[in-house]
mmCIF file with all atom_site columns, C-alpha atoms and ligand atoms in Angstrom:
data_model
loop_
_atom_site.group_PDB
_atom_site.id
_atom_site.type_symbol
_atom_site.label_atom_id
_atom_site.label_alt_id
_atom_site.label_comp_id
_atom_site.label_asym_id
_atom_site.label_entity_id
_atom_site.label_seq_id
_atom_site.pdbx_PDB_ins_code
_atom_site.Cartn_x
_atom_site.Cartn_y
_atom_site.Cartn_z
_atom_site.occupancy
_atom_site.B_iso_or_equiv
_atom_site.pdbx_formal_charge
_atom_site.auth_seq_id
_atom_site.auth_comp_id
_atom_site.auth_asym_id
_atom_site.auth_atom_id
_atom_site.pdbx_PDB_model_num
ATOM   1   C  CA  . MET A 1 1   ? 0.329   6.174   19.476  1.00 64.00 ? 195 MET A CA  1
ATOM   2   C  CA  . THR A 1 2   ? -3.788  4.817   19.944  1.00 78.00 ? 196 THR A CA  1
ATOM   3   C  CA  . PHE A 1 3   ? -5.288  4.202   17.154  1.00 87.00 ? 197 PHE A CA  1
ATOM   4   C  CA  . THR A 1 4   ? -8.414  5.800   17.466  1.00 90.00 ? 198 THR A CA  1
ATOM   5   C  CA  . GLU A 1 5   ? -11.562 5.710   16.296  1.00 92.00 ? 199 GLU A CA  1
ATOM   6   C  CA  . LYS A 1 6   ? -11.996 8.787   14.717  1.00 92.00 ? 200 LYS A CA  1
ATOM   7   C  CA  . ASP A 1 7   ? -8.463  7.608   12.664  1.00 91.00 ? 201 ASP A CA  1
ATOM   8   C  CA  . GLU A 1 8   ? -10.201 4.398   11.260  1.00 91.00 ? 202 GLU A CA  1
ATOM   9   C  CA  . ALA A 1 9   ? -13.122 6.857   10.547  1.00 92.00 ? 203 ALA A CA  1
ATOM   10  C  CA  . LEU A 1 10  ? -10.618 8.958   8.461   1.00 92.00 ? 204 LEU A CA  1
ATOM   11  C  CA  . VAL A 1 11  ? -8.909  5.957   6.567   1.00 90.00 ? 205 VAL A CA  1
ATOM   12  C  CA  . LYS A 1 12  ? -12.423 4.300   5.707   1.00 90.00 ? 206 LYS A CA  1
ATOM   13  C  CA  . GLU A 1 13  ? -13.815 7.716   4.621   1.00 91.00 ? 207 GLU A CA  1
ATOM   14  C  CA  . SER A 1 14  ? -10.832 8.095   2.373   1.00 91.00 ? 208 SER A CA  1
ATOM   15  C  CA  . TRP A 1 15  ? -10.809 5.007   0.799   1.00 90.00 ? 209 TRP A CA  1
ATOM   16  C  CA  . ASP A 1 16  ? -14.533 5.241   -0.523  1.00 91.00 ? 210 ASP A CA  1
ATOM   17  C  CA  . ILE A 1 17  ? -13.295 8.477   -2.231  1.00 91.00 ? 211 ILE A CA  1
ATOM   18  C  CA  . MET A 1 18  ? -10.828 6.025   -3.852  1.00 89.00 ? 212 MET A CA  1
ATOM   19  C  CA  . LYS A 1 19  ? -12.766 3.083   -4.882  1.00 88.00 ? 213 LYS A CA  1
ATOM   20  C  CA  . GLN A 1 20  ? -14.650 5.385   -6.801  1.00 91.00 ? 214 GLN A CA  1
ATOM   21  C  CA  . ASN A 1 21  ? -11.693 5.721   -9.522  1.00 90.00 ? 215 ASN A CA  1
ATOM   22  C  CA  . ILE A 1 22  ? -9.733  2.434   -9.061  1.00 87.00 ? 216 ILE A CA  1
ATOM   23  C  CA  . PRO A 1 23  ? -7.818  2.615   -12.053 1.00 85.00 ? 217 PRO A CA  1
ATOM   24  C  CA  . GLU A 1 24  ? -6.592  6.162   -11.740 1.00 89.00 ? 218 GLU A CA  1
ATOM   25  C  CA  . TYR A 1 25  ? -5.426  5.722   -8.441  1.00 91.00 ? 219 TYR A CA  1
ATOM   26  C  CA  . SER A 1 26  ? -3.575  2.523   -8.618  1.00 89.00 ? 220 SER A CA  1
ATOM   27  C  CA  . LEU A 1 27  ? -1.678  4.074   -11.560 1.00 89.00 ? 221 LEU A CA  1
ATOM   28  C  CA  . ARG A 1 28  ? -1.072  7.417   -9.959  1.00 92.00 ? 222 ARG A CA  1
ATOM   29  C  CA  . PHE A 1 29  ? 0.255   5.059   -6.966  1.00 93.00 ? 223 PHE A CA  1
ATOM   30  C  CA  . PHE A 1 30  ? 2.890   2.988   -8.894  1.00 91.00 ? 224 PHE A CA  1
ATOM   31  C  CA  . SER A 1 31  ? 3.628   5.922   -10.951 1.00 91.00 ? 225 SER A CA  1
ATOM   32  C  CA  . ILE A 1 32  ? 4.630   7.937   -8.169  1.00 94.00 ? 226 ILE A CA  1
ATOM   33  C  CA  . ILE A 1 33  ? 6.527   5.365   -7.166  1.00 93.00 ? 227 ILE A CA  1
ATOM   34  C  CA  . LEU A 1 34  ? 8.164   4.759   -10.761 1.00 91.00 ? 228 LEU A CA  1
ATOM   35  C  CA  . GLU A 1 35  ? 9.472   8.770   -10.085 1.00 93.00 ? 229 GLU A CA  1
ATOM   36  C  CA  . ILE A 1 36  ? 10.700  8.511   -6.696  1.00 95.00 ? 230 ILE A CA  1
ATOM   37  C  CA  . ALA A 1 37  ? 12.554  5.057   -7.450  1.00 93.00 ? 231 ALA A CA  1
ATOM   38  C  CA  . PRO A 1 38  ? 12.489  4.430   -11.370 1.00 89.00 ? 232 PRO A CA  1
ATOM   39  C  CA  . ALA A 1 39  ? 14.740  1.173   -10.930 1.00 87.00 ? 233 ALA A CA  1
ATOM   40  C  CA  . ALA A 1 40  ? 11.993  -0.518  -8.589  1.00 88.00 ? 234 ALA A CA  1
ATOM   41  C  CA  . LYS A 1 41  ? 10.212  -1.021  -12.493 1.00 85.00 ? 235 LYS A CA  1
ATOM   42  C  CA  . ASN A 1 42  ? 12.131  -3.869  -13.144 1.00 85.00 ? 236 ASN A CA  1
ATOM   43  C  CA  . MET A 1 43  ? 11.195  -5.814  -9.796  1.00 90.00 ? 237 MET A CA  1
ATOM   44  C  CA  . PHE A 1 44  ? 7.533   -5.869  -10.638 1.00 89.00 ? 238 PHE A CA  1
ATOM   45  C  CA  . SER A 1 45  ? 6.917   -8.856  -13.025 1.00 84.00 ? 239 SER A CA  1
ATOM   46  C  CA  . PHE A 1 46  ? 3.930   -7.456  -14.845 1.00 79.00 ? 240 PHE A CA  1
ATOM   47  C  CA  . LEU A 1 47  ? 6.170   -5.210  -16.307 1.00 77.00 ? 241 LEU A CA  1
ATOM   48  C  CA  . ARG A 1 48  ? 8.559   -6.929  -17.054 1.00 73.00 ? 242 ARG A CA  1
ATOM   49  C  CA  . ASP A 1 49  ? 6.602   -9.507  -18.851 1.00 63.00 ? 243 ASP A CA  1
ATOM   50  C  CA  . SER A 1 50  ? 4.440   -6.867  -20.489 1.00 60.00 ? 244 SER A CA  1
ATOM   51  C  CA  . GLU A 1 51  ? 4.971   -4.619  -23.221 1.00 61.00 ? 245 GLU A CA  1
ATOM   52  C  CA  . GLU A 1 52  ? 1.501   -3.526  -22.333 1.00 59.00 ? 246 GLU A CA  1
ATOM   53  C  CA  . VAL A 1 53  ? 1.165   0.580   -20.936 1.00 66.00 ? 247 VAL A CA  1
ATOM   54  C  CA  . LEU A 1 54  ? 0.714   1.094   -17.500 1.00 70.00 ? 248 LEU A CA  1
ATOM   55  C  CA  . GLN A 1 55  ? -2.286  2.156   -18.312 1.00 69.00 ? 249 GLN A CA  1
ATOM   56  C  CA  . ASN A 1 56  ? -3.980  -1.104  -19.603 1.00 72.00 ? 250 ASN A CA  1
ATOM   57  C  CA  . ASN A 1 57  ? -2.415  -3.009  -17.234 1.00 80.00 ? 251 ASN A CA  1
ATOM   58  C  CA  . PRO A 1 58  ? -4.945  -5.286  -14.819 1.00 82.00 ? 252 PRO A CA  1
ATOM   59  C  CA  . LYS A 1 59  ? -2.576  -6.911  -13.178 1.00 84.00 ? 253 LYS A CA  1
ATOM   60  C  CA  . LEU A 1 60  ? -1.060  -3.507  -11.372 1.00 85.00 ? 254 LEU A CA  1
ATOM   61  C  CA  . LYS A 1 61  ? -4.504  -2.702  -10.851 1.00 85.00 ? 255 LYS A CA  1
ATOM   62  C  CA  . ALA A 1 62  ? -5.312  -5.576  -9.008  1.00 87.00 ? 256 ALA A CA  1
ATOM   63  C  CA  . HIS A 1 63  ? -2.347  -5.310  -6.656  1.00 88.00 ? 257 HIS A CA  1
ATOM   64  C  CA  . ALA A 1 64  ? -2.248  -1.267  -6.156  1.00 88.00 ? 258 ALA A CA  1
ATOM   65  C  CA  . VAL A 1 65  ? -5.731  -2.347  -4.748  1.00 89.00 ? 259 VAL A CA  1
ATOM   66  C  CA  . LYS A 1 66  ? -4.357  -4.557  -2.331  1.00 89.00 ? 260 LYS A CA  1
ATOM   67  C  CA  . VAL A 1 67  ? -2.097  -2.815  -0.897  1.00 91.00 ? 261 VAL A CA  1
ATOM   68  C  CA  . PHE A 1 68  ? -4.806  0.425   -0.185  1.00 89.00 ? 262 PHE A CA  1
ATOM   69  C  CA  . LYS A 1 69  ? -6.776  -2.583  1.098   1.00 88.00 ? 263 LYS A CA  1
ATOM   70  C  CA  . MET A 1 70  ? -4.515  -3.949  3.255   1.00 89.00 ? 264 MET A CA  1
ATOM   71  C  CA  . THR A 1 71  ? -3.642  -0.877  4.449   1.00 89.00 ? 265 THR A CA  1
ATOM   72  C  CA  . CYS A 1 72  ? -7.790  0.325   5.188   1.00 87.00 ? 266 CYS A CA  1
ATOM   73  C  CA  . GLU A 1 73  ? -7.833  -3.182  7.226   1.00 88.00 ? 267 GLU A CA  1
ATOM   74  C  CA  . SER A 1 74  ? -4.890  -2.643  9.277   1.00 88.00 ? 268 SER A CA  1
ATOM   75  C  CA  . ALA A 1 75  ? -6.414  0.291   10.454  1.00 88.00 ? 269 ALA A CA  1
ATOM   76  C  CA  . ILE A 1 76  ? -9.551  -1.254  11.533  1.00 87.00 ? 270 ILE A CA  1
ATOM   77  C  CA  . GLN A 1 77  ? -7.551  -3.948  13.073  1.00 88.00 ? 271 GLN A CA  1
ATOM   78  C  CA  . LEU A 1 78  ? -5.500  -1.264  15.015  1.00 87.00 ? 272 LEU A CA  1
ATOM   79  C  CA  . ARG A 1 79  ? -8.528  0.153   16.118  1.00 88.00 ? 273 ARG A CA  1
ATOM   80  C  CA  . GLU A 1 80  ? -10.348 -2.818  17.182  1.00 88.00 ? 274 GLU A CA  1
ATOM   81  C  CA  . LYS A 1 81  ? -7.260  -4.802  18.696  1.00 84.00 ? 275 LYS A CA  1
ATOM   82  C  CA  . GLY A 1 82  ? -4.895  -2.332  18.944  1.00 83.00 ? 276 GLY A CA  1
ATOM   83  C  CA  . GLU A 1 83  ? -2.574  -4.277  16.657  1.00 80.00 ? 277 GLU A CA  1
ATOM   84  C  CA  . VAL A 1 84  ? -2.070  -5.579  13.018  1.00 78.00 ? 278 VAL A CA  1
ATOM   85  C  CA  . VAL A 1 85  ? -3.285  -8.971  12.927  1.00 76.00 ? 279 VAL A CA  1
ATOM   86  C  CA  . VAL A 1 86  ? -2.601  -10.413 9.040   1.00 79.00 ? 280 VAL A CA  1
ATOM   87  C  CA  . GLY A 1 87  ? -3.702  -13.759 8.919   1.00 77.00 ? 281 GLY A CA  1
ATOM   88  C  CA  . GLU A 1 88  ? -0.462  -16.387 8.955   1.00 73.00 ? 282 GLU A CA  1
ATOM   89  C  CA  . THR A 1 89  ? -0.691  -17.164 5.655   1.00 77.00 ? 283 THR A CA  1
ATOM   90  C  CA  . THR A 1 90  ? -1.233  -14.302 4.069   1.00 85.00 ? 284 THR A CA  1
ATOM   91  C  CA  . LEU A 1 91  ? 2.110   -12.518 6.102   1.00 86.00 ? 285 LEU A CA  1
ATOM   92  C  CA  . LYS A 1 92  ? 4.245   -15.765 5.083   1.00 89.00 ? 286 LYS A CA  1
ATOM   93  C  CA  . TYR A 1 93  ? 3.664   -15.318 1.345   1.00 91.00 ? 287 TYR A CA  1
ATOM   94  C  CA  . LEU A 1 94  ? 3.806   -11.225 1.760   1.00 93.00 ? 288 LEU A CA  1
ATOM   95  C  CA  . GLY A 1 95  ? 7.048   -11.567 3.230   1.00 93.00 ? 289 GLY A CA  1
ATOM   96  C  CA  . ALA A 1 96  ? 8.308   -14.465 0.695   1.00 93.00 ? 290 ALA A CA  1
ATOM   97  C  CA  . ILE A 1 97  ? 7.015   -13.137 -2.534  1.00 93.00 ? 291 ILE A CA  1
ATOM   98  C  CA  . HIS A 1 98  ? 8.930   -9.614  -1.205  1.00 94.00 ? 292 HIS A CA  1
ATOM   99  C  CA  . LEU A 1 99  ? 11.611  -11.115 -0.726  1.00 94.00 ? 293 LEU A CA  1
ATOM   100 C  CA  . LYS A 1 100 ? 11.772  -13.238 -3.889  1.00 93.00 ? 294 LYS A CA  1
ATOM   101 C  CA  . ASN A 1 101 ? 11.554  -9.475  -5.642  1.00 92.00 ? 295 ASN A CA  1
ATOM   102 C  CA  . GLY A 1 102 ? 14.731  -8.328  -3.783  1.00 92.00 ? 296 GLY A CA  1
ATOM   103 C  CA  . VAL A 1 103 ? 12.237  -6.214  -2.015  1.00 95.00 ? 297 VAL A CA  1
ATOM   104 C  CA  . ILE A 1 104 ? 14.385  -4.064  0.811   1.00 93.00 ? 298 ILE A CA  1
ATOM   105 C  CA  . ASP A 1 105 ? 13.950  -2.356  4.369   1.00 93.00 ? 299 ASP A CA  1
ATOM   106 C  CA  . PRO A 1 106 ? 14.051  1.022   2.314   1.00 94.00 ? 300 PRO A CA  1
ATOM   107 C  CA  . HIS A 1 107 ? 11.507  0.787   -0.449  1.00 96.00 ? 301 HIS A CA  1
ATOM   108 C  CA  . PHE A 1 108 ? 8.693   0.831   2.266   1.00 97.00 ? 302 PHE A CA  1
ATOM   109 C  CA  . GLU A 1 109 ? 9.665   3.786   2.939   1.00 97.00 ? 303 GLU A CA  1
ATOM   110 C  CA  . VAL A 1 110 ? 9.262   4.824   -0.957  1.00 97.00 ? 304 VAL A CA  1
ATOM   111 C  CA  . VAL A 1 111 ? 5.753   2.887   -1.178  1.00 97.00 ? 305 VAL A CA  1
ATOM   112 C  CA  . LYS A 1 112 ? 5.027   5.265   2.067   1.00 97.00 ? 306 LYS A CA  1
ATOM   113 C  CA  . GLN A 1 113 ? 5.723   8.214   0.472   1.00 97.00 ? 307 GLN A CA  1
ATOM   114 C  CA  . ALA A 1 114 ? 3.723   7.378   -2.789  1.00 96.00 ? 308 ALA A CA  1
ATOM   115 C  CA  . LEU A 1 115 ? 0.364   5.863   -0.926  1.00 95.00 ? 309 LEU A CA  1
ATOM   116 C  CA  . LEU A 1 116 ? 0.320   9.158   1.177   1.00 96.00 ? 310 LEU A CA  1
ATOM   117 C  CA  . ARG A 1 117 ? 0.883   11.097  -1.430  1.00 97.00 ? 311 ARG A CA  1
ATOM   118 C  CA  . THR A 1 118 ? -2.345  9.594   -3.677  1.00 95.00 ? 312 THR A CA  1
ATOM   119 C  CA  . ILE A 1 119 ? -4.803  9.582   -0.690  1.00 95.00 ? 313 ILE A CA  1
ATOM   120 C  CA  . GLU A 1 120 ? -3.291  13.486  -0.422  1.00 96.00 ? 314 GLU A CA  1
ATOM   121 C  CA  . GLU A 1 121 ? -4.331  14.054  -3.965  1.00 95.00 ? 315 GLU A CA  1
ATOM   122 C  CA  . ALA A 1 122 ? -8.020  11.897  -3.998  1.00 94.00 ? 316 ALA A CA  1
ATOM   123 C  CA  . SER A 1 123 ? -8.906  13.307  -0.790  1.00 94.00 ? 317 SER A CA  1
ATOM   124 C  CA  . GLY A 1 124 ? -8.546  16.938  -2.096  1.00 92.00 ? 318 GLY A CA  1
ATOM   125 C  CA  . ASP A 1 125 ? -9.707  19.266  0.685   1.00 93.00 ? 319 ASP A CA  1
ATOM   126 C  CA  . LYS A 1 126 ? -10.597 16.729  3.167   1.00 92.00 ? 320 LYS A CA  1
ATOM   127 C  CA  . TRP A 1 127 ? -6.776  15.966  3.514   1.00 95.00 ? 321 TRP A CA  1
ATOM   128 C  CA  . SER A 1 128 ? -5.082  16.956  6.761   1.00 96.00 ? 322 SER A CA  1
ATOM   129 C  CA  . GLU A 1 129 ? -2.299  16.225  8.958   1.00 96.00 ? 323 GLU A CA  1
ATOM   130 C  CA  . GLU A 1 130 ? -4.743  14.028  11.078  1.00 95.00 ? 324 GLU A CA  1
ATOM   131 C  CA  . LEU A 1 131 ? -5.373  11.999  8.284   1.00 95.00 ? 325 LEU A CA  1
ATOM   132 C  CA  . LYS A 1 132 ? -1.988  11.473  6.792   1.00 96.00 ? 326 LYS A CA  1
ATOM   133 C  CA  . CYS A 1 133 ? -0.919  10.532  10.149  1.00 95.00 ? 327 CYS A CA  1
ATOM   134 C  CA  . ALA A 1 134 ? -3.502  7.757   10.093  1.00 93.00 ? 328 ALA A CA  1
ATOM   135 C  CA  . TRP A 1 135 ? -2.686  6.313   6.862   1.00 93.00 ? 329 TRP A CA  1
ATOM   136 C  CA  . SER A 1 136 ? 1.199   6.369   7.554   1.00 95.00 ? 330 SER A CA  1
ATOM   137 C  CA  . VAL A 1 137 ? 0.611   4.751   11.693  1.00 93.00 ? 331 VAL A CA  1
ATOM   138 C  CA  . ALA A 1 138 ? -1.844  2.208   9.299   1.00 92.00 ? 332 ALA A CA  1
ATOM   139 C  CA  . TYR A 1 139 ? 0.943   1.554   7.247   1.00 94.00 ? 333 TYR A CA  1
ATOM   140 C  CA  . ASP A 1 140 ? 3.814   1.553   9.100   1.00 95.00 ? 334 ASP A CA  1
ATOM   141 C  CA  . HIS A 1 141 ? 2.310   -1.283  11.339  1.00 92.00 ? 335 HIS A CA  1
ATOM   142 C  CA  . LEU A 1 142 ? 1.393   -3.852  8.073   1.00 93.00 ? 336 LEU A CA  1
ATOM   143 C  CA  . ALA A 1 143 ? 4.895   -2.904  7.006   1.00 95.00 ? 337 ALA A CA  1
ATOM   144 C  CA  . ALA A 1 144 ? 6.711   -4.098  10.192  1.00 94.00 ? 338 ALA A CA  1
ATOM   145 C  CA  . ALA A 1 145 ? 4.567   -7.322  9.966   1.00 92.00 ? 339 ALA A CA  1
ATOM   146 C  CA  . ILE A 1 146 ? 5.683   -7.475  6.631   1.00 94.00 ? 340 ILE A CA  1
ATOM   147 C  CA  . LYS A 1 147 ? 9.185   -6.821  7.244   1.00 94.00 ? 341 LYS A CA  1
ATOM   148 C  CA  . ALA A 1 148 ? 9.383   -9.228  10.281  1.00 93.00 ? 342 ALA A CA  1
ATOM   149 C  CA  . GLU A 1 149 ? 8.416   -11.841 8.068   1.00 91.00 ? 343 GLU A CA  1
ATOM   150 C  CA  . MET A 1 150 ? 11.190  -11.157 5.510   1.00 92.00 ? 344 MET A CA  1
ATOM   151 C  CA  . LYS A 1 151 ? 14.036  -11.718 8.314   1.00 89.00 ? 345 LYS A CA  1
ATOM   152 C  CA  . GLU A 1 152 ? 12.335  -15.068 9.651   1.00 73.00 ? 346 GLU A CA  1
ATOM   153 C  CA  . GLU A 1 153 ? 12.558  -15.938 5.429   1.00 50.00 ? 347 GLU A CA  1
ATOM   154 C  CA  . VAL A 1 154 ? 16.552  -16.002 5.007   1.00 50.00 ? 348 VAL A CA  1
HETATM 155 C  C1  . LIG B 2 .   ? 3.956   -8.066  -4.477  1.00 89.14 ? 30  LIG B C1  1
HETATM 156 C  C2  . LIG B 2 .   ? 1.035   -5.931  -1.033  1.00 89.14 ? 30  LIG B C2  1
HETATM 157 C  C3  . LIG B 2 .   ? 5.401   -3.700  0.056   1.00 89.14 ? 30  LIG B C3  1
HETATM 158 C  C4  . LIG B 2 .   ? 7.067   -4.544  -4.738  1.00 89.14 ? 30  LIG B C4  1
HETATM 159 C  C5  . LIG B 2 .   ? 2.361   -7.296  -3.348  1.00 89.14 ? 30  LIG B C5  1
HETATM 160 C  C6  . LIG B 2 .   ? 1.490   -7.851  -3.498  1.00 89.14 ? 30  LIG B C6  1
HETATM 161 C  C7  . LIG B 2 .   ? 0.653   -7.243  -2.736  1.00 89.14 ? 30  LIG B C7  1
HETATM 162 C  C8  . LIG B 2 .   ? 1.938   -6.767  -1.888  1.00 89.14 ? 30  LIG B C8  1
HETATM 163 C  C9  . LIG B 2 .   ? -0.459  -7.763  -1.742  1.00 89.14 ? 30  LIG B C9  1
HETATM 164 C  C10 . LIG B 2 .   ? 0.972   -9.248  -4.579  1.00 89.14 ? 30  LIG B C10 1
HETATM 165 C  C11 . LIG B 2 .   ? 0.908   -10.981 -4.042  1.00 89.14 ? 30  LIG B C11 1
HETATM 166 C  C12 . LIG B 2 .   ? -0.152  -11.464 -4.975  1.00 89.14 ? 30  LIG B C12 1
HETATM 167 O  O1  . LIG B 2 .   ? -1.359  -11.178 -4.992  1.00 89.14 ? 30  LIG B O1  1
HETATM 168 O  O2  . LIG B 2 .   ? 0.926   -11.914 -5.675  1.00 89.14 ? 30  LIG B O2  1
HETATM 169 C  C13 . LIG B 2 .   ? 2.079   -4.316  0.185   1.00 89.14 ? 30  LIG B C13 1
HETATM 170 C  C14 . LIG B 2 .   ? 1.863   -4.143  1.145   1.00 89.14 ? 30  LIG B C14 1
HETATM 171 C  C15 . LIG B 2 .   ? 3.458   -3.623  1.120   1.00 89.14 ? 30  LIG B C15 1
HETATM 172 C  C16 . LIG B 2 .   ? 3.951   -4.035  0.524   1.00 89.14 ? 30  LIG B C16 1
HETATM 173 C  C17 . LIG B 2 .   ? 0.854   -3.973  1.663   1.00 89.14 ? 30  LIG B C17 1
HETATM 174 C  C18 . LIG B 2 .   ? 3.750   -2.126  2.369   1.00 89.14 ? 30  LIG B C18 1
HETATM 175 C  C19 . LIG B 2 .   ? 3.119   -2.871  3.164   1.00 89.14 ? 30  LIG B C19 1
HETATM 176 C  C20 . LIG B 2 .   ? 6.305   -3.752  -1.107  1.00 89.14 ? 30  LIG B C20 1
HETATM 177 C  C21 . LIG B 2 .   ? 7.435   -2.577  -1.131  1.00 89.14 ? 30  LIG B C21 1
HETATM 178 C  C22 . LIG B 2 .   ? 7.862   -2.930  -2.672  1.00 89.14 ? 30  LIG B C22 1
HETATM 179 C  C23 . LIG B 2 .   ? 6.759   -3.942  -3.205  1.00 89.14 ? 30  LIG B C23 1
HETATM 180 C  C24 . LIG B 2 .   ? 8.036   -1.909  -0.787  1.00 89.14 ? 30  LIG B C24 1
HETATM 181 C  C25 . LIG B 2 .   ? 9.179   -2.281  -3.492  1.00 89.14 ? 30  LIG B C25 1
HETATM 182 C  C26 . LIG B 2 .   ? 9.036   -1.623  -4.267  1.00 89.14 ? 30  LIG B C26 1
HETATM 183 C  C27 . LIG B 2 .   ? 6.496   -5.616  -4.364  1.00 89.14 ? 30  LIG B C27 1
HETATM 184 C  C28 . LIG B 2 .   ? 6.852   -6.980  -5.476  1.00 89.14 ? 30  LIG B C28 1
HETATM 185 C  C29 . LIG B 2 .   ? 6.135   -7.106  -5.754  1.00 89.14 ? 30  LIG B C29 1
HETATM 186 C  C30 . LIG B 2 .   ? 5.043   -7.081  -5.195  1.00 89.14 ? 30  LIG B C30 1
HETATM 187 C  C31 . LIG B 2 .   ? 7.861   -6.483  -6.318  1.00 89.14 ? 30  LIG B C31 1
HETATM 188 C  C32 . LIG B 2 .   ? 5.242   -8.531  -7.077  1.00 89.14 ? 30  LIG B C32 1
HETATM 189 C  C33 . LIG B 2 .   ? 4.776   -8.204  -8.456  1.00 89.14 ? 30  LIG B C33 1
HETATM 190 C  C34 . LIG B 2 .   ? 4.835   -9.456  -9.311  1.00 89.14 ? 30  LIG B C34 1
HETATM 191 O  O3  . LIG B 2 .   ? 5.781   -9.229  -10.033 1.00 89.14 ? 30  LIG B O3  1
HETATM 192 O  O4  . LIG B 2 .   ? 3.478   -10.191 -9.087  1.00 89.14 ? 30  LIG B O4  1
HETATM 193 N  N1  . LIG B 2 .   ? 2.890   -6.915  -2.764  1.00 89.14 ? 30  LIG B N1  1
HETATM 194 N  N2  . LIG B 2 .   ? 3.433   -5.106  -0.872  1.00 89.14 ? 30  LIG B N2  1
HETATM 195 N  N3  . LIG B 2 .   ? 6.388   -4.165  -2.043  1.00 89.14 ? 30  LIG B N3  1
HETATM 196 N  N4  . LIG B 2 .   ? 5.134   -6.018  -3.871  1.00 89.14 ? 30  LIG B N4  1
HETATM 197 FE FE1 . LIG B 2 .   ? 3.865   -5.243  -2.337  1.00 89.14 ? 30  LIG B FE1 1
HETATM 198 C  C1  . LIG B 2 .   ? 2.272   -4.127  -4.228  1.00 89.14 ? 31  LIG B C1  1
HETATM 199 N  N1  . LIG B 2 .   ? 3.246   -4.219  -3.771  1.00 89.14 ? 31  LIG B N1  1
HETATM 200 C  C2  . LIG B 2 .   ? 3.774   -2.827  -3.440  1.00 89.14 ? 31  LIG B C2  1
HETATM 201 C  C3  . LIG B 2 .   ? 2.840   -1.716  -4.084  1.00 89.14 ? 31  LIG B C3  1
HETATM 202 C  C4  . LIG B 2 .   ? 2.550   -1.832  -5.134  1.00 89.14 ? 31  LIG B C4  1
HETATM 203 C  C5  . LIG B 2 .   ? 1.642   -0.951  -6.043  1.00 89.14 ? 31  LIG B C5  1
HETATM 204 C  C6  . LIG B 2 .   ? 1.456   -1.440  -7.401  1.00 89.14 ? 31  LIG B C6  1
HETATM 205 C  C7  . LIG B 2 .   ? 1.286   -2.108  -7.243  1.00 89.14 ? 31  LIG B C7  1
HETATM 206 C  C8  . LIG B 2 .   ? 2.321   -3.663  -6.617  1.00 89.14 ? 31  LIG B C8  1
HETATM 207 C  C9  . LIG B 2 .   ? 2.455   -2.885  -5.604  1.00 89.14 ? 31  LIG B C9  1
#
């Protein structure tokens, strides 16, 4: 599938909406992950180590934002270059972090569903099949790059 200028615009537009309320959407994103896979909670050090409720967790917010931002950047790259190029060190680092925390392939589907649902809620009547498809494609490319790196680490 080619990633068109329109796809890129769709992704950027919904990211702009999300940016207006980062605390709400990052919390929502994470809550949906835990709804689908409650056991995932123990994987996140910022939850293990703190008694703080999700709402006030600055680390959660910062992490969730990175995930959205990276997916958004991968959309831009897909359109510009036709592939996702994450910096070599970043990718190695992400591969290692996820491997270390016990992330396995099926988890990526959970995070994908949570990401899409968050965007669906955030974008309201702007939500469409096209928008969903654009984010899915961008996410899948990014996820594939991280998964590949995780396999190399073994
Ligand atoms: C950490 C991105 C998929 C679980 C991180 C970090 C980023 C990130 C940026 C923070 C690294 C740091 O700054 O220290 C992504 C992206 C993903 C993805 C872009 C998909 C395309 C997943 C999946 C899981 C997961 C599928 C499984 C539930 C974790 C965990 C950490 C982490 C447990 C460590 C958090 C901590 O304890 O500090 N991820 N991630 N990630 N991610 Fe992901
Ligand atoms: C890290 N990796 C994937 C998804 C996440 C969601 C919220 C916080 C951190 C995350």
